[in-house]
Amino acid sequence: MKNLDNEKKLMEFFEALKGPSLEDTIAAYKRYCHPSIVWKNSGFPDIVGFDAVEHLLREQKKLFDFERVKVLQHRLLASDGDHVFFEREDTIVNSKDEVVFAFDILGVFEFKDGLIVRWADYMDTTTVRENWDKSSFDSL
C-alpha cells in the first residue's frame, strides 16, 4: 500500500541534502536516517551506521571538496509499505557550486520508525570508479 508519509519524508531529506554546507548535509543524514542505516551504492562497499556515513562524507570533502547533493529532477516516486522507490538525477556539488559528478539513479529506501534504515542506489558508476580514490573506503 502507498505510503505518502514516507514519500514526503524522502523528499524532505533530499531537499535538506542541498546544504548549503557539508555540515548541513551531515545534519540532514542525522535527522532523516536511522543510526544503524545501511547505505548501498552499486559498485562500492556498503556503508553501515551513521558514523560510517559521516566518515565517508568527510573523506569525500578531502578528496574532491564535496559539499552537498542536489536532485536536479525526479521521474518516479512510488511507495509500497515501508519502501519508497525514487528515480532521480543527482549531482554531487563542491563548495564552489560546481558539479563534480552527475548520475541517473534508481534508489530503494526502507523506513523504520519514520527513519531511513536501508538505502540502496543503483546506477552506472563507471565514470566515478575510473576517477575515484578507493582508499577512502579502506578505513570504513
Tab-separated table of C-alpha atoms in Angstrom:
chain	number	residue	atom	x	y	z
A	1	MET	CA	0.000	0.000	0.000
A	2	LYS	CA	1.227	3.500	-0.906
A	3	ASN	CA	2.833	5.403	1.995
A	4	LEU	CA	2.610	9.146	1.386
A	5	ASP	CA	4.277	9.948	4.745
A	6	ASN	CA	7.460	8.098	3.760
A	7	GLU	CA	7.402	9.657	0.289
A	8	LYS	CA	7.136	13.115	1.883
A	9	LYS	CA	9.969	12.384	4.327
A	10	LEU	CA	12.194	11.225	1.480
A	11	MET	CA	11.555	14.412	-0.496
A	12	GLU	CA	12.287	16.469	2.643
A	13	PHE	CA	15.545	14.537	3.117
A	14	PHE	CA	16.750	15.254	-0.410
A	15	GLU	CA	15.752	18.893	-0.073
A	16	ALA	CA	17.820	19.081	3.148
A	17	LEU	CA	20.839	17.494	1.401
A	18	LYS	CA	21.161	20.652	-0.708
A	19	GLY	CA	23.091	22.236	2.134
A	20	PRO	CA	24.326	24.878	1.677
A	21	SER	CA	27.276	23.432	3.618
A	22	LEU	CA	28.719	19.999	4.341
A	23	GLU	CA	27.628	20.421	7.961
A	24	ASP	CA	24.032	20.968	6.780
A	25	THR	CA	24.299	17.865	4.592
A	26	ILE	CA	25.569	15.793	7.537
A	27	ALA	CA	22.768	17.188	9.719
A	28	ALA	CA	20.240	16.023	7.103
A	29	TYR	CA	21.599	12.473	7.276
A	30	LYS	CA	21.441	12.579	11.065
A	31	ARG	CA	17.864	13.868	11.068
A	32	TYR	CA	16.380	11.503	8.460
A	33	CYS	CA	18.492	8.335	8.743
A	34	HIS	CA	18.409	5.629	11.382
A	35	PRO	CA	21.680	5.397	13.391
A	36	SER	CA	22.225	1.861	12.044
A	37	ILE	CA	21.497	2.757	8.408
A	38	VAL	CA	22.831	0.505	5.669
A	39	TRP	CA	23.677	2.550	2.581
A	40	LYS	CA	24.414	0.572	-0.577
A	41	ASN	CA	25.802	2.089	-3.767
A	42	SER	CA	26.219	-0.196	-6.757
A	43	GLY	CA	29.884	-0.933	-7.362
A	44	PHE	CA	31.067	0.250	-3.923
A	45	PRO	CA	31.278	-1.311	-0.439
A	46	ASP	CA	28.242	-0.948	1.838
A	47	ILE	CA	28.326	1.879	4.371
A	48	VAL	CA	26.884	0.707	7.696
A	49	GLY	CA	25.894	3.059	10.500
A	50	PHE	CA	25.677	6.825	10.720
A	51	ASP	CA	29.299	7.188	11.887
A	52	ALA	CA	30.490	5.463	8.695
A	53	VAL	CA	28.235	7.698	6.572
A	54	GLU	CA	29.658	10.817	8.215
A	55	HIS	CA	33.202	9.480	7.787
A	56	LEU	CA	32.572	8.900	4.071
A	57	LEU	CA	31.183	12.411	3.571
A	58	ARG	CA	34.181	13.970	5.326
A	59	GLU	CA	36.581	11.849	3.252
A	60	GLN	CA	34.816	12.992	0.082
A	61	LYS	CA	35.332	16.573	1.244
A	62	LYS	CA	39.080	15.890	1.379
A	63	LEU	CA	39.132	14.094	-1.989
A	64	PHE	CA	37.128	16.436	-4.182
A	65	ASP	CA	35.733	19.229	-1.995
A	66	PHE	CA	32.312	17.522	-1.622
A	67	GLU	CA	29.736	19.872	-0.158
A	68	ARG	CA	26.214	18.694	-0.966
A	69	VAL	CA	23.840	16.710	-3.202
A	70	LYS	CA	21.262	18.298	-5.462
A	71	VAL	CA	18.470	16.357	-7.116
A	72	LEU	CA	18.001	18.048	-10.472
A	73	GLN	CA	14.835	16.196	-11.255
A	74	HIS	CA	12.964	13.107	-10.279
A	75	ARG	CA	10.997	10.970	-12.639
A	76	LEU	CA	9.441	8.468	-10.266
A	77	LEU	CA	8.479	8.466	-6.643
A	78	ALA	CA	6.437	5.485	-5.536
A	79	SER	CA	5.988	3.605	-2.302
A	80	ASP	CA	4.813	0.269	-1.037
A	81	GLY	CA	4.562	-0.053	2.736
A	82	ASP	CA	7.939	0.769	4.291
A	83	HIS	CA	9.697	1.030	0.912
A	84	VAL	CA	9.999	4.077	-1.335
A	85	PHE	CA	11.328	3.838	-4.883
A	86	PHE	CA	12.893	7.047	-6.170
A	87	GLU	CA	14.252	7.529	-9.703
A	88	ARG	CA	16.217	10.746	-9.890
A	89	GLU	CA	19.094	12.680	-11.384
A	90	ASP	CA	21.581	13.604	-8.651
A	91	THR	CA	24.519	15.938	-8.797
A	92	ILE	CA	27.415	15.953	-6.363
A	93	VAL	CA	28.405	19.577	-5.832
A	94	ASN	CA	31.598	21.075	-4.405
A	95	SER	CA	31.988	24.206	-2.284
A	96	LYS	CA	32.266	26.385	-5.407
A	97	ASP	CA	28.813	25.142	-6.503
A	98	GLU	CA	30.426	23.181	-9.351
A	99	VAL	CA	29.031	19.792	-10.347
A	100	VAL	CA	31.658	17.111	-9.661
A	101	PHE	CA	29.571	14.071	-10.632
A	102	ALA	CA	26.071	13.604	-12.067
A	103	PHE	CA	24.096	10.357	-12.041
A	104	ASP	CA	20.802	8.893	-13.107
A	105	ILE	CA	19.850	6.742	-10.136
A	106	LEU	CA	17.125	4.387	-9.031
A	107	GLY	CA	17.069	4.249	-5.252
A	108	VAL	CA	15.158	1.985	-2.901
A	109	PHE	CA	14.655	3.315	0.619
A	110	GLU	CA	13.342	1.331	3.566
A	111	PHE	CA	11.857	3.179	6.527
A	112	LYS	CA	11.677	2.067	10.141
A	113	ASP	CA	10.171	4.214	12.877
A	114	GLY	CA	9.989	7.129	10.439
A	115	LEU	CA	13.714	6.995	9.554
A	116	ILE	CA	15.633	5.624	6.574
A	117	VAL	CA	17.126	2.322	7.744
A	118	ARG	CA	18.270	0.961	4.380
A	119	TRP	CA	19.171	2.864	1.235
A	120	ALA	CA	20.243	1.131	-1.963
A	121	ASP	CA	21.174	3.174	-5.039
A	122	TYR	CA	21.544	1.553	-8.441
A	123	MET	CA	23.484	3.479	-11.093
A	124	ASP	CA	26.243	3.236	-13.669
A	125	THR	CA	29.387	4.013	-11.666
A	126	THR	CA	31.897	3.539	-14.492
A	127	THR	CA	32.976	7.189	-14.638
A	128	VAL	CA	33.190	7.534	-10.875
A	129	ARG	CA	35.178	4.335	-10.414
A	130	GLU	CA	37.662	5.449	-13.075
A	131	ASN	CA	38.380	8.628	-11.108
A	132	TRP	CA	37.781	7.528	-7.524
A	133	ASP	CA	40.480	7.026	-4.931
A	134	LYS	CA	39.287	3.707	-3.475
A	135	SER	CA	41.412	4.284	-0.387
A	136	SER	CA	38.622	6.457	1.034
A	137	PHE	CA	36.642	3.243	1.591
A	138	ASP	CA	39.509	1.272	3.122
A	139	SER	CA	39.017	2.722	6.608
A	140	LEU	CA	35.255	2.065	6.784
